[in-house]
Amino acid sequence: LFLSGSVTQVTGSSDPVSLTLVHSVKSCPRFDGETEKRLVVSMRMYNLTAVPITNGVRLDLSVIYSANTGEGANYDDIERYKAHHQTSTSALYKSKIKPGDHLTWEVTLGNWPLDKIQLR
């Protein structure tokens, strides 16, 4: 999955789930009581089947900085920046997911470029 917008829904005709990904910038509290802007990625997965998903699911998320690679771009700088601005994470949900039910997973990233991102 490749995203560069703020809201995307993914569903396949034979898939038992539907996935909605949203990324936004939110003001989040810091440890010292101040607030700072952070990139927040929310993923909501729906069970579209009439039967429960009994074995659970694994949700994976990769966030990558999308640098300008057009004419005149300095590719050494882009690769160096991307090496420091990409991350991935996974969550394993082992419980049964009832028919029509959903899971919501939210990831907050601090110190991240707030534009030009790709979600996979």
Coordinates of C-alpha atoms in Angstrom, one line a residue:
L1 CA 0.0 0.0 0.0
F2 CA 1.4 3.4 -1.0
L3 CA -0.2 6.6 0.4
S4 CA 0.6 10.2 0.2
G5 CA -2.8 11.7 1.0
S6 CA -4.4 12.2 4.4
V7 CA -7.2 9.5 4.2
T8 CA -7.2 6.3 2.2
Q9 CA -9.4 3.3 2.3
V10 CA -8.3 -0.1 1.0
T11 CA -10.7 -3.0 0.2
G12 CA -10.3 -5.9 -2.2
S13 CA -13.2 -7.9 -3.6
S14 CA -11.9 -11.1 -2.0
D15 CA -10.5 -9.6 1.2
P16 CA -12.2 -10.3 4.5
V17 CA -11.1 -6.9 5.9
S18 CA -11.3 -3.2 5.0
L19 CA -8.5 -0.9 6.1
T20 CA -8.7 2.9 6.6
L21 CA -5.5 4.9 7.1
V22 CA -5.5 8.5 8.2
H23 CA -2.5 10.7 8.9
S24 CA -2.6 14.1 10.5
V25 CA -0.7 16.6 12.6
K26 CA -1.9 16.9 16.1
S27 CA -0.8 18.9 19.2
C28 CA 0.3 16.4 21.7
P29 CA 1.4 17.0 25.3
R30 CA 5.0 16.6 26.2
F31 CA 6.5 15.3 29.4
D32 CA 7.0 18.8 30.7
G33 CA 3.3 19.9 30.2
E34 CA 4.0 21.8 27.0
T35 CA 2.5 20.7 23.6
E36 CA 4.2 20.0 20.4
K37 CA 3.0 19.0 16.9
R38 CA 3.4 15.4 16.0
L39 CA 2.6 13.2 13.1
V40 CA -0.3 10.8 14.1
V41 CA -1.2 7.8 11.9
S42 CA -4.4 6.0 12.6
M43 CA -5.3 2.6 11.1
R44 CA -8.8 1.1 11.4
M45 CA -9.4 -2.4 10.2
Y46 CA -13.0 -3.8 9.8
N47 CA -14.0 -7.4 9.7
L48 CA -16.3 -7.5 6.6
T49 CA -17.2 -11.2 6.9
A50 CA -20.2 -12.8 8.5
V51 CA -17.9 -15.0 10.6
P52 CA -15.3 -14.1 13.3
I53 CA -11.6 -13.9 12.5
T54 CA -10.4 -16.4 15.1
N55 CA -6.6 -16.4 14.6
G56 CA -6.2 -12.6 15.1
V57 CA -4.4 -10.3 12.7
R58 CA -1.0 -8.6 12.4
L59 CA -1.0 -4.9 11.4
D60 CA 2.2 -3.5 9.8
L61 CA 3.0 0.2 9.1
S62 CA 5.9 1.8 7.4
V63 CA 6.4 5.6 7.2
I64 CA 9.0 6.9 4.8
Y65 CA 10.0 10.5 4.1
S66 CA 9.3 11.2 0.4
A67 CA 12.0 13.6 -0.8
N68 CA 11.9 15.6 -4.0
T69 CA 13.5 13.4 -6.6
G70 CA 12.9 15.7 -9.6
E71 CA 15.3 17.3 -11.9
G72 CA 18.2 19.0 -10.0
A73 CA 17.7 16.9 -6.9
N74 CA 20.8 16.0 -4.9
Y75 CA 20.4 12.2 -4.6
D76 CA 23.2 11.8 -2.0
D77 CA 21.3 14.2 0.3
I78 CA 18.0 12.4 -0.3
E79 CA 19.4 9.0 0.5
R80 CA 21.1 10.3 3.6
Y81 CA 17.9 12.0 4.8
K82 CA 15.8 8.9 4.0
A83 CA 18.2 6.7 6.0
H84 CA 17.3 8.8 9.0
H85 CA 13.6 9.3 8.3
Q86 CA 12.0 6.0 7.9
T87 CA 10.4 3.7 10.4
S88 CA 8.2 0.6 10.6
T89 CA 6.2 -1.1 13.3
S90 CA 3.9 -4.0 13.7
A91 CA 1.1 -4.9 16.1
L92 CA -0.2 -8.4 16.7
Y93 CA -3.8 -8.7 17.8
K94 CA -4.4 -12.3 19.0
S95 CA -8.0 -12.1 20.1
K96 CA -11.0 -13.1 18.0
I97 CA -12.5 -10.3 15.9
K98 CA -16.3 -10.6 15.7
P99 CA -18.2 -10.1 12.4
G100 CA -18.7 -6.4 11.6
D101 CA -16.3 -5.4 14.4
H102 CA -13.2 -3.2 14.0
L103 CA -9.8 -2.5 15.5
T104 CA -8.2 0.9 15.7
W105 CA -4.4 1.3 16.0
E106 CA -2.9 4.8 16.4
V107 CA 0.9 5.5 16.2
T108 CA 2.3 8.9 17.2
L109 CA 5.7 10.0 15.7
G110 CA 7.7 12.9 17.1
N111 CA 10.5 14.7 15.3
W112 CA 9.2 13.7 11.9
P113 CA 8.9 15.8 8.7
L114 CA 5.3 16.7 8.6
D115 CA 4.9 16.8 4.9
K116 CA 6.1 14.5 2.0
I117 CA 5.4 11.2 3.6
Q118 CA 4.5 7.7 2.3
L119 CA 2.6 5.2 4.3
R120 CA 3.0 1.5 3.4

